[in-house]
CSV table of C-alpha atoms and ligand atoms in Angstrom, one decimal:
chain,number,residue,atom,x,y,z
A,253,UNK,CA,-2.1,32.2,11.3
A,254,UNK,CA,0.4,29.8,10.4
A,255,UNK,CA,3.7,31.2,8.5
A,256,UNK,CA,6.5,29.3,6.7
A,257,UNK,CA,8.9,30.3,9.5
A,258,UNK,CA,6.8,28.2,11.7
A,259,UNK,CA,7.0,25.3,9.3
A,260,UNK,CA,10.5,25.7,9.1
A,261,UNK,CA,10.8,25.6,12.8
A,262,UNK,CA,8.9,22.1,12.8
A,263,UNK,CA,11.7,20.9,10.0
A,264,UNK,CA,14.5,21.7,12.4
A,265,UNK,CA,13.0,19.7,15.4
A,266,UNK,CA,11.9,16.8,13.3
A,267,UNK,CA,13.4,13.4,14.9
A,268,UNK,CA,12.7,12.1,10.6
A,269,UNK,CA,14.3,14.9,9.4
A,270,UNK,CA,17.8,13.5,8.1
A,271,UNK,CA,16.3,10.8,6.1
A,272,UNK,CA,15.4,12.7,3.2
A,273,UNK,CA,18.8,12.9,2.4
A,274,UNK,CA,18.5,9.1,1.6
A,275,UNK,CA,16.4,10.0,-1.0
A,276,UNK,CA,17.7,10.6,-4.6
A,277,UNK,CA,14.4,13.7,-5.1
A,278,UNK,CA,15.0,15.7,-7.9
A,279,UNK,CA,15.3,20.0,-7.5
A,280,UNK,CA,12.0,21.6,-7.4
A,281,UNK,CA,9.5,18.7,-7.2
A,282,UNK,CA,7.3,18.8,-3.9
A,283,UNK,CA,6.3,15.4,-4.2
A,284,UNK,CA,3.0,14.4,-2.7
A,285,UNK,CA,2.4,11.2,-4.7
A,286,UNK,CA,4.5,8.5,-2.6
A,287,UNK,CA,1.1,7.0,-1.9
A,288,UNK,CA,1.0,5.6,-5.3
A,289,UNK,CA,4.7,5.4,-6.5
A,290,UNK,CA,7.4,5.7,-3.8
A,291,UNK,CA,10.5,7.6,-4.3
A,292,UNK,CA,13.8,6.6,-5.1
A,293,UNK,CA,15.7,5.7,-1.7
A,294,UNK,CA,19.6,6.2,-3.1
A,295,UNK,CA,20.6,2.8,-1.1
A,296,UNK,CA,17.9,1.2,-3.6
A,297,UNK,CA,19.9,2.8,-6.8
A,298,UNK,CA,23.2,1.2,-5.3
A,299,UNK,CA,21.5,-2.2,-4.9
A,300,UNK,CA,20.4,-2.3,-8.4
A,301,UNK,CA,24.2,-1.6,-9.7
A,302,UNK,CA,24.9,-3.9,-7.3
A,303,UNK,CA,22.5,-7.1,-8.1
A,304,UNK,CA,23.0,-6.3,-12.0
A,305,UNK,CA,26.3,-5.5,-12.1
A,306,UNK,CA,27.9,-8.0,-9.9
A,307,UNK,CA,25.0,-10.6,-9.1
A,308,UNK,CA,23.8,-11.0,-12.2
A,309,UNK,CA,26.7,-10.0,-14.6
A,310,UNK,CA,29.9,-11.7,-12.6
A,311,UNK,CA,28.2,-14.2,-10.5
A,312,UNK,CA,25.7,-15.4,-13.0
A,313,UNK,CA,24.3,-18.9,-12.0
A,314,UNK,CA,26.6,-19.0,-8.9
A,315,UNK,CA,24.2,-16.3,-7.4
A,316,UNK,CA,21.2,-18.2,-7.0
A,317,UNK,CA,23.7,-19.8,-3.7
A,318,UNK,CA,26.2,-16.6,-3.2
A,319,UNK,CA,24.1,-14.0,-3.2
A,320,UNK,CA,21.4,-16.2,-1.5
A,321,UNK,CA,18.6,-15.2,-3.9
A,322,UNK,CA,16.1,-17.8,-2.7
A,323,UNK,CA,16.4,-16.1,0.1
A,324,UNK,CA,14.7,-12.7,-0.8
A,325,UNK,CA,11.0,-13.3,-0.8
A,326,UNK,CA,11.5,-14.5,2.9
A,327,UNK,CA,14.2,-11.9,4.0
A,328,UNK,CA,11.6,-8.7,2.4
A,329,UNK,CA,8.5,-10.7,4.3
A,330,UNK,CA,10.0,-10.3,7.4
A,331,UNK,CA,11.7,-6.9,7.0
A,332,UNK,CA,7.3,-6.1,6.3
A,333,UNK,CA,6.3,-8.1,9.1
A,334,UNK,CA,8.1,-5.6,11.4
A,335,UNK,CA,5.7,-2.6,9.8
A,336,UNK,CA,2.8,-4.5,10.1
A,337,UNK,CA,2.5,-6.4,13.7
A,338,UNK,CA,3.3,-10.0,12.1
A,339,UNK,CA,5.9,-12.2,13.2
A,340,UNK,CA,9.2,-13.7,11.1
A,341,UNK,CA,7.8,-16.5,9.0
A,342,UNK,CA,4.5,-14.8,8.6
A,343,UNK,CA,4.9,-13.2,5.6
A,344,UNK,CA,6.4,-13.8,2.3
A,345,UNK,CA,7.3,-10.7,-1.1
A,346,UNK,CA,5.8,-11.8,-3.9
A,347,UNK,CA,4.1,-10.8,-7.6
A,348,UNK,CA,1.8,-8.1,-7.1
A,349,UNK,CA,-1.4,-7.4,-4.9
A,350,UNK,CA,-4.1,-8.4,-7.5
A,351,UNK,CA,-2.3,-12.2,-7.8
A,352,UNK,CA,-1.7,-12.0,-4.0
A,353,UNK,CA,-5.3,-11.1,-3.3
A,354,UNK,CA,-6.2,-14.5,-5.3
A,355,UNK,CA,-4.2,-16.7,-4.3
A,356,UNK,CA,-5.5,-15.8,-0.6
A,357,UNK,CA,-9.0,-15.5,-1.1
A,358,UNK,CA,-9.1,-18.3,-2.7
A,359,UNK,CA,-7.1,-20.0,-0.3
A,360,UNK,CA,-9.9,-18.8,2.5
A,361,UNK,CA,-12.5,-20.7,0.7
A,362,UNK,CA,-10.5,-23.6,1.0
A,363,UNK,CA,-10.2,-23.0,4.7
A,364,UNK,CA,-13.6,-22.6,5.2
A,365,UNK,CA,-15.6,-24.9,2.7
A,366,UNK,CA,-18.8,-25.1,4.4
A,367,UNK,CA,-19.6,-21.2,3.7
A,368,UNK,CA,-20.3,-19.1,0.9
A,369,UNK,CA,-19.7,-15.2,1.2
A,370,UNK,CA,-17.1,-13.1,0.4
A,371,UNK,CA,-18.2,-10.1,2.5
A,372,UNK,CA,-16.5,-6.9,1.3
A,373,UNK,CA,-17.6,-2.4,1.0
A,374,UNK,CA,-18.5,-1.1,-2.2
A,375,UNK,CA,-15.8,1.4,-1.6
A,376,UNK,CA,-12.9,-1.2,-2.2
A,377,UNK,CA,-10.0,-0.7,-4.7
A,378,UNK,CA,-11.0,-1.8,-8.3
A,379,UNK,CA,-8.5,-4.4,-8.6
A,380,UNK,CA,-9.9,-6.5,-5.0
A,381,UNK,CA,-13.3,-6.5,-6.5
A,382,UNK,CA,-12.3,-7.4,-9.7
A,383,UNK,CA,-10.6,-10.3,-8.4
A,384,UNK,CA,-13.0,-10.8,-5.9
A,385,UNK,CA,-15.7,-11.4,-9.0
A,386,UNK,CA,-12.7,-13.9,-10.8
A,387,UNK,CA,-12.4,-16.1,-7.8
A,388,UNK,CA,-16.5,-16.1,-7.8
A,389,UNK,CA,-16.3,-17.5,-10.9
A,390,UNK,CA,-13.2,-19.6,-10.8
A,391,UNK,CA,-14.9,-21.1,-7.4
A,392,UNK,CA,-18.3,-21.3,-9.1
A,393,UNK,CA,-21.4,-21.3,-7.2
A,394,UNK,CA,-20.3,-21.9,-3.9
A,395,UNK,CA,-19.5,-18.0,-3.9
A,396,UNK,CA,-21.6,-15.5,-3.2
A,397,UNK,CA,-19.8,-11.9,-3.5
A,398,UNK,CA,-21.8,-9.5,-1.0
A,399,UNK,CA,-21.1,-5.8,-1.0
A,400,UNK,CA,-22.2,-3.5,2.0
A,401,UNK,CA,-21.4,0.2,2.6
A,402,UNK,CA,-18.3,0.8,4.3
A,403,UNK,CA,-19.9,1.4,7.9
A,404,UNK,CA,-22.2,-1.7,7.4
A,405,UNK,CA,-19.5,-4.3,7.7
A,406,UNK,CA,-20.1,-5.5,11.3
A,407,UNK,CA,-23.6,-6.0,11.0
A,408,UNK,CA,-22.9,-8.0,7.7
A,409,UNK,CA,-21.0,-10.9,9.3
A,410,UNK,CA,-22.9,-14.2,10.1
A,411,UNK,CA,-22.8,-17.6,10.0
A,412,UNK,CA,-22.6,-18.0,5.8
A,413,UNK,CA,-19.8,-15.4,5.6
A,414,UNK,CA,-16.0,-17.2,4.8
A,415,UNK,CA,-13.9,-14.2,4.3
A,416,UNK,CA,-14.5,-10.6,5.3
A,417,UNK,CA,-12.0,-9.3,2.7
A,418,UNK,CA,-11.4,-5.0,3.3
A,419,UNK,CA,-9.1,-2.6,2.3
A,420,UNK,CA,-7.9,-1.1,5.3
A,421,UNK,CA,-6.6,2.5,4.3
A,422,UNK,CA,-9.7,3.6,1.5
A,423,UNK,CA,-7.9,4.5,-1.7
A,424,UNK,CA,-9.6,7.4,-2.1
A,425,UNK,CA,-10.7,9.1,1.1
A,426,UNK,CA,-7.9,7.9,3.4
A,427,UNK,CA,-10.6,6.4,5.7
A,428,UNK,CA,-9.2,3.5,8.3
A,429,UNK,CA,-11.3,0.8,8.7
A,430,UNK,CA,-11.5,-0.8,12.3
A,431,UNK,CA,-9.0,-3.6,11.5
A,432,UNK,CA,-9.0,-5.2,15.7
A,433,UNK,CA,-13.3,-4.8,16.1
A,434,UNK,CA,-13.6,-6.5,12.3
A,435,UNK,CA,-11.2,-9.1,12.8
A,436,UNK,CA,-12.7,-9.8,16.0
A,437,UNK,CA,-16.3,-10.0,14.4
A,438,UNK,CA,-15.4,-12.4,11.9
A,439,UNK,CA,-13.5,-14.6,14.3
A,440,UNK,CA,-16.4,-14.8,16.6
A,441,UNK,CA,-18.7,-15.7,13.5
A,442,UNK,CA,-16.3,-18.3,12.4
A,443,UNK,CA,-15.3,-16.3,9.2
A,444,UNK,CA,-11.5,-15.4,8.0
A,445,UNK,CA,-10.4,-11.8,7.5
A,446,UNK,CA,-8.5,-10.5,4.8
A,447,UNK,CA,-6.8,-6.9,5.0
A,448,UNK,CA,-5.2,-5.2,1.7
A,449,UNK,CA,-2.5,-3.3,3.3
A,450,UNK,CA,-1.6,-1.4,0.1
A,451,UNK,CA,-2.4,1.8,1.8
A,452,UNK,CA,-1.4,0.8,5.0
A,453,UNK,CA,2.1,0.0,4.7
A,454,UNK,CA,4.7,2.2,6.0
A,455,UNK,CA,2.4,4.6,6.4
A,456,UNK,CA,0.1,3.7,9.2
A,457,UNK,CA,1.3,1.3,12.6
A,458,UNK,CA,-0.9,-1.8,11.9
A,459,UNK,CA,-0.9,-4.9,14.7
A,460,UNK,CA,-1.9,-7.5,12.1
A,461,UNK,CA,-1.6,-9.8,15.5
A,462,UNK,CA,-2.5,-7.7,18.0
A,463,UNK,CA,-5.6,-7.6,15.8
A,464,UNK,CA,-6.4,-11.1,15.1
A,465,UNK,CA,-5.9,-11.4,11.8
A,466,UNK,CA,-6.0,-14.0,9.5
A,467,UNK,CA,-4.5,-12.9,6.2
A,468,UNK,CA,-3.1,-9.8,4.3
A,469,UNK,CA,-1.9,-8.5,1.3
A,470,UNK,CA,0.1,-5.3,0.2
A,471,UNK,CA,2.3,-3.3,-1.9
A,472,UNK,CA,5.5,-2.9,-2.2
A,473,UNK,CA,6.1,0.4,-4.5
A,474,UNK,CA,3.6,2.5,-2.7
A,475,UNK,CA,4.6,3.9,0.8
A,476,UNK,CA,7.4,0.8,1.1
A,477,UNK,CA,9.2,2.9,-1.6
A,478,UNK,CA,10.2,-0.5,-4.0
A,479,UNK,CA,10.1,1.0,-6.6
A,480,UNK,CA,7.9,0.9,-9.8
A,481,UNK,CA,6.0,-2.5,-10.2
A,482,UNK,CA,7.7,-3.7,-6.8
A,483,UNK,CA,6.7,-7.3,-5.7
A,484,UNK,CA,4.0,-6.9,-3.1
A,485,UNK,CA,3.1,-9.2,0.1
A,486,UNK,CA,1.3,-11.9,1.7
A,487,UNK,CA,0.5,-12.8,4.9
A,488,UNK,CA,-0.8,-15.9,6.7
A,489,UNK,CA,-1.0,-15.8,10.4
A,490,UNK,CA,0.6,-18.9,12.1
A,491,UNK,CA,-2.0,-20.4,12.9
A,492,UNK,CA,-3.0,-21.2,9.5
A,493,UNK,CA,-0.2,-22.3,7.9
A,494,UNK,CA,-0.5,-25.9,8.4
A,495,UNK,CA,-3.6,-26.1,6.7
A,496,UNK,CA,-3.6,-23.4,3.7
A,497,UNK,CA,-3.6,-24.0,0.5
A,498,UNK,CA,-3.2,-21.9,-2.5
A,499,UNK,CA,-4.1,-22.8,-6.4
A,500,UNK,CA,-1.2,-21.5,-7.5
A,501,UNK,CA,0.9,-24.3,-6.6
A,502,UNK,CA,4.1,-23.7,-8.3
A,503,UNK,CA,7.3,-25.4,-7.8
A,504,UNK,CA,8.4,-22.0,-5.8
A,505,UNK,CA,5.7,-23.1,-3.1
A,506,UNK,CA,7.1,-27.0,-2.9
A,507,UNK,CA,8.6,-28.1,-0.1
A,508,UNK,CA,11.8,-29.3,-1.8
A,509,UNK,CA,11.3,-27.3,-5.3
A,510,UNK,CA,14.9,-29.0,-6.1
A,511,UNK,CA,13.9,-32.6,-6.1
A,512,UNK,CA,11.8,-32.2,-9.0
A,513,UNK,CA,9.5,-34.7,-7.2
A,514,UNK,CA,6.2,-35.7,-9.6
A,515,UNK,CA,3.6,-34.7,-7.2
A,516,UNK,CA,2.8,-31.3,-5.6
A,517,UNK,CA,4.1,-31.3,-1.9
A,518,UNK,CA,3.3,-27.9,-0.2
A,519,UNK,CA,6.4,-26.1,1.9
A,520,UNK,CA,6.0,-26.4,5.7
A,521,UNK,CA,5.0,-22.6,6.7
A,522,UNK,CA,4.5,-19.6,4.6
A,523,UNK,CA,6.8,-20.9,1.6
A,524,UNK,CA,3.8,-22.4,0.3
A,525,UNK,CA,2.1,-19.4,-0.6
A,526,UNK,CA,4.7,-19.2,-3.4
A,527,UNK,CA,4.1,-19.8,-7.2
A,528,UNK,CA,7.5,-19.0,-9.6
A,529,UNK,CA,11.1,-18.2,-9.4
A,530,UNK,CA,11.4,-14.9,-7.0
A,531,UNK,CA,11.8,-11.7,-8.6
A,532,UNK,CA,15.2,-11.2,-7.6
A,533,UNK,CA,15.6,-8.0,-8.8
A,534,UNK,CA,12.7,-5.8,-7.5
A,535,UNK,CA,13.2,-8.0,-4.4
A,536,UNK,CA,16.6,-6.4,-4.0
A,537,UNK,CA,15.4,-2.8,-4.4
A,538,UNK,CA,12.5,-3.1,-2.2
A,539,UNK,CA,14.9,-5.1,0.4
A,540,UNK,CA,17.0,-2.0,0.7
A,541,UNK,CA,14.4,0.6,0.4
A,542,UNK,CA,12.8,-1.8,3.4
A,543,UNK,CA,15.4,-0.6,5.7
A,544,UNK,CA,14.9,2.8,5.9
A,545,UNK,CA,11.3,2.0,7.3
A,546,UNK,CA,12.3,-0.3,9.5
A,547,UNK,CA,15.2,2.1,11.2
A,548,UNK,CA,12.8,5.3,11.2
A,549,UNK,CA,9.9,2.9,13.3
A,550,UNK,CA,6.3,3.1,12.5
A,551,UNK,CA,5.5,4.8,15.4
A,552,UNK,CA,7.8,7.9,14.4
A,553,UNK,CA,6.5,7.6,10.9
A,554,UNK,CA,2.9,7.6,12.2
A,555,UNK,CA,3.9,10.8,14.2
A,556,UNK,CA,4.9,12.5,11.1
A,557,UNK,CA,2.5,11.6,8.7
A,558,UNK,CA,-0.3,13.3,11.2
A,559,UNK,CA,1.2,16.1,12.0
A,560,UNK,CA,1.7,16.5,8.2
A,561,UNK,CA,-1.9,15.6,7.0
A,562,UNK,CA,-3.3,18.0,9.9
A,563,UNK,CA,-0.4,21.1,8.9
A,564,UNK,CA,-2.3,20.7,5.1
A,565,UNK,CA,-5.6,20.6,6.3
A,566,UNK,CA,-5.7,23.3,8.4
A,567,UNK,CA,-3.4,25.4,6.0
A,568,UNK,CA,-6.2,24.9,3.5
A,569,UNK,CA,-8.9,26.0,5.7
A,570,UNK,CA,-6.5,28.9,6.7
A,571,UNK,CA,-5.5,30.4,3.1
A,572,UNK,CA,-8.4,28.7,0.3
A,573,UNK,CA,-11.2,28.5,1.9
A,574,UNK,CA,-13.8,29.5,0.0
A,575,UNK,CA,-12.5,28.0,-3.2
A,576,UNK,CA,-14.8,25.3,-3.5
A,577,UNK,CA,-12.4,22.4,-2.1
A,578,UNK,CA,-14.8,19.9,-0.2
A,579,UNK,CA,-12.4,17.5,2.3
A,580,UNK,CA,-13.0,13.9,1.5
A,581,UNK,CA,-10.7,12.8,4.2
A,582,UNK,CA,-11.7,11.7,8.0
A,583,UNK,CA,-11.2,15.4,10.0
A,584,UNK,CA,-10.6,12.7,13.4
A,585,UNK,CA,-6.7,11.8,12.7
A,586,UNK,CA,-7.7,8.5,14.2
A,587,UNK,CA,-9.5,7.7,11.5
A,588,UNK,CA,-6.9,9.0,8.2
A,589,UNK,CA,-4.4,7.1,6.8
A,590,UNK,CA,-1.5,9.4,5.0
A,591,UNK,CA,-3.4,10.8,2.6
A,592,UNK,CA,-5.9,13.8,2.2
A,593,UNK,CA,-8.5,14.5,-0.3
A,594,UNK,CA,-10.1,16.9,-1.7
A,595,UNK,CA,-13.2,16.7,-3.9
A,596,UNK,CA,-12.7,19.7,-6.8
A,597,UNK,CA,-15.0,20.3,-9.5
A,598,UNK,CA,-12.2,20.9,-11.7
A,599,UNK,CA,-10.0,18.7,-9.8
A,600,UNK,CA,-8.7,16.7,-12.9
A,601,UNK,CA,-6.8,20.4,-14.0
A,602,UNK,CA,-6.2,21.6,-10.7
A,603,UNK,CA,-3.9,18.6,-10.0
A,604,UNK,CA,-1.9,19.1,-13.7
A,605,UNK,CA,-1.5,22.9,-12.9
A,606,UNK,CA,-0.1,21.8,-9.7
A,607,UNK,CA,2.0,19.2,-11.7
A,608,UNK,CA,3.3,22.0,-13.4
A,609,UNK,CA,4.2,24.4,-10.7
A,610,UNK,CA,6.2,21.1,-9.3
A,611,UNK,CA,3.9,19.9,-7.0
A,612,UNK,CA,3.1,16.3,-7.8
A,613,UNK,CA,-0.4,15.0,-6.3
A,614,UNK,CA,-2.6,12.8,-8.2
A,615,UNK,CA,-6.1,13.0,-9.6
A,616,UNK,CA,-8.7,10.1,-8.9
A,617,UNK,CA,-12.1,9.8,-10.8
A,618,UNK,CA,-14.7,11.6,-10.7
A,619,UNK,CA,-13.3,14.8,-9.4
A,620,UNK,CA,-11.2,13.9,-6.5
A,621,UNK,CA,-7.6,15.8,-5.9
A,622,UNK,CA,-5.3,13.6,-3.7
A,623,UNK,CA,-2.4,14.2,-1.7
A,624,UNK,CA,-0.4,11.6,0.4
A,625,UNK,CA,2.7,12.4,2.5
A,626,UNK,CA,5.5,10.3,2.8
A,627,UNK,CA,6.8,10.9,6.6
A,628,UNK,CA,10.2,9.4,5.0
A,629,UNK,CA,11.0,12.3,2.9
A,630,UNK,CA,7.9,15.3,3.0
A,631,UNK,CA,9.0,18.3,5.1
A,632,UNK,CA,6.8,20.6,6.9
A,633,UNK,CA,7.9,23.5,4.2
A,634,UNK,CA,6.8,21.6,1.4
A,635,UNK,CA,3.2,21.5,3.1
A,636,UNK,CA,3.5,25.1,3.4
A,637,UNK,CA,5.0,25.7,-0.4
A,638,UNK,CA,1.8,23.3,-1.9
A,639,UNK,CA,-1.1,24.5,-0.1
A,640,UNK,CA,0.6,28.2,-1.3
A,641,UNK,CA,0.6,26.7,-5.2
A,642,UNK,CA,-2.8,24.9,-4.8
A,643,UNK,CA,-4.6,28.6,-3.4
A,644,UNK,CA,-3.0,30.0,-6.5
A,645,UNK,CA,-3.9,27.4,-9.2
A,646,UNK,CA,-7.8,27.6,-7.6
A,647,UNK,CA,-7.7,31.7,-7.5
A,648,UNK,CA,-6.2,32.0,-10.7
A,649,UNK,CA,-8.2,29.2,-12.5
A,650,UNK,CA,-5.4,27.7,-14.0
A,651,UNK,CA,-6.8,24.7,-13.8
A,652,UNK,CA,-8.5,25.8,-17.4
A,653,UNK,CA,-5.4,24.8,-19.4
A,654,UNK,CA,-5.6,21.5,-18.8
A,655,UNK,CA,-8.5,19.9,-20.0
A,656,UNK,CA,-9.2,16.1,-19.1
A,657,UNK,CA,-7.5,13.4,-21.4
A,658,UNK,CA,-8.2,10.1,-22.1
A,659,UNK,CA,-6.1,7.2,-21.3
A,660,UNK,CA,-3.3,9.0,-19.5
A,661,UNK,CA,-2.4,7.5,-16.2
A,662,UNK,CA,-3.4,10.4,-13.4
B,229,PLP,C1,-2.2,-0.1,-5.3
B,229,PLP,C2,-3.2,-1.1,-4.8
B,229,PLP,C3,-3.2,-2.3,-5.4
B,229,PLP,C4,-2.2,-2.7,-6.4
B,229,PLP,O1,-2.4,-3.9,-7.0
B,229,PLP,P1,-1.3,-4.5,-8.0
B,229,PLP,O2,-1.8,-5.8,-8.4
B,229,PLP,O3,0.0,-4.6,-7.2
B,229,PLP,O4,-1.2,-3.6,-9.2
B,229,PLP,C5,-4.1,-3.3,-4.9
B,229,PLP,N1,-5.0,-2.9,-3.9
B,229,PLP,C6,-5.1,-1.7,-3.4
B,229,PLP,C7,-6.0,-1.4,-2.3
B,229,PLP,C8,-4.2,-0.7,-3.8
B,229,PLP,O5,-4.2,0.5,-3.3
């Protein structure tokens, strides 16, 4: 049997273990939600003062060259690219996923004219299909959405299919898709792929290159901690640039935005991908809380998050079983992203009572109870202190005072 002692044991030996201090976490929250809205880094709070304060409120015009705000959707892209296995110039902080996710799937139709599908799972986030189904009909009949089950991907690719377009960490489940043996497939068939990192980032080591990949997308407030509404990511590999284009073709994406020239011009390399005036400050938030990931390394963060994921798995099968909690998440660590899921048939009021003992999960429909852990700033007691509140909410059904509500965000 595992005890708290032991947990507090791994605390003192963990190599991440002074960067929760960096952290501005209030007293009494165990906070298992970073997988949807990051925490506060406190070097993120200074920037803000910082780029309102003196940026914005002393330097006014003057900081668009002095504080070198063009700068940030470039300086954040490659800060990612480290965290995901791109190179500098591959990838470029921007708007949010859903616009991102258009601009590059429409984009891979451009690349690949002579072919029709948009391969994706049925298991993808909302938001991809729903703007898989608007660049369907923004493209017209030259695309055919096709939707497999997750494990029927592979076999899906052939010779019609343009862009294999996948979330790569499932939303719900935590399940990893095969990012290198996918990529590969659709290169061999000719086809682009397209990986939503939104689950991926800073929480999982992904080789976008070492892969083969063609194009990405991600978010910046989830495990990149940018804060709420953070501007998320694109990237192009290389070997594309030349020839992408996007049909949001701002002056932002021009290749001399300052000339005011009559005719669209796209910028040489990833530049282009770019629509409006950056968002200068989110981009300064997320650009500090980027540093913290890239100074901890994925590889130690990966570390962490497993040994977390598999401490609250087995603590569950140690001190509820019997409660009713059916695992949703991959049991093979290769195959789990940061999170762990539980389906509950109450799992909607399990996850307020826990709420309200200060341990902050989330609830996803229809009964699912999920948990992510942030390697950054989640301790091995806090594993120990929430499985210890979860046992009690299920064996003493408090779940009961919290009936389900519509229209609140879980
Ligand atoms: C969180 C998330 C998004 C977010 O999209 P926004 O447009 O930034 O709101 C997109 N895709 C996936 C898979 C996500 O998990």
């Amino acid at each position: 049997m595992t005890t708290r002692e032991h947990c507090a044991g791994l605390d003192a030996v963990d190599p991440l273990a002074d960067f929760r201090a960096r952290f501005a976490l209030p007293d009494n929250v165990i906070y298992l939600d970073g997988n949807s809205l990051g925490a506060l880094p406190k070097a993120a709070a200074e920037r803000a003062r910082n780029v309102i304060g003196e940026e914005w409120g002393a330097g006014l015009i003057r900081s668009w060259n002095d504080a070198d705000w063009m700068a940030l959707p470039f300086k954040t892209g490659d800060k990612i690219a480290r965290l995901i296995g791109a190179g500098a110039g591959e990838v470029v902080a921007s708007d949010s996923t859903s616009v991102n996710l258009f601009k590059l799937l429409s984009a891979a139709f451009a690349l690949r004219p002579e072919r029709r599908v948009l391969l994706t799972d049925s298991d993808n986030f909302p938001t991809d299909n729903y703007i898989a189904e608007g660049v369907g009909e923004f493209l017209g009949p030259r695309v055919e959405r096709r939707v497999v089950a997750a494990d029927e991907i592979l076999a899906a690719i052939d010779s019609d299919t343009a862009v294999v377009s996948l979330t790569q960490v499932n939303y719900r489940s935590g399940l990893i898709h095969d990012m290198a043996r996918i990529s590969a497939a659709a290169t061999a068939a000719g086809a682009l792929s397209l990986w939503d990192l939104s689950h991926s980032a800073g929480a999982i080591a992904v080789d976008l290159n070492g892969a083969g990949a063609d194009l990405a997308v991600g978010c910046g407030y989830k495990y990149l901690n940018g804060g709420p509404g953070a501007p998320a990511f694109m990237f192009v590999a290389e070997r594309h640039q030349q020839a992408i284009r996007q049909p949001v073709s701002g002056w932002m994406g021009h290749a001399a935005p300052f000339e005011f020239a009559g005719a669209f011009r796209p910028a040489p390399g990833i530049g282009r991908m770019l629509s409006g005036t950056p968002q200068v400050v989110a981009l300064s938030l997320l650009d500090s809380s980027l540093d913290i990931l890239v100074e901890a390394g994925m590889g130690a963060l990966r570390a962490k998050s497993l040994a977390l994921t598999e401490l609250f798995i087995s603590l569950i099968e140690q001190k509820c079983s019997g409660q009713g909690l059916e695992l949703l998440s991959p049991k093979d660590p290769a195959l789990r992203g940061s999170q762990v899921s539980y389906g509950y048939a109450n799992g909607y009021g399990a996850v307020q009572a826990l709420i309200a003992r200060g341990v902050i999960g989330d609830f996803r429909q229809p009964n699912i109870m999920r948990f992510g852990f942030a390697p950054l700033y989640v301790r091995y007691i806090d594993i120990w202190d929430a499985v210890q509140a979860l046992c009690a909410v299920l064996e003493g059904a408090e779940w009961k005072s919290f009936p389900l509500r519509e229209g609140v965000v879980t």
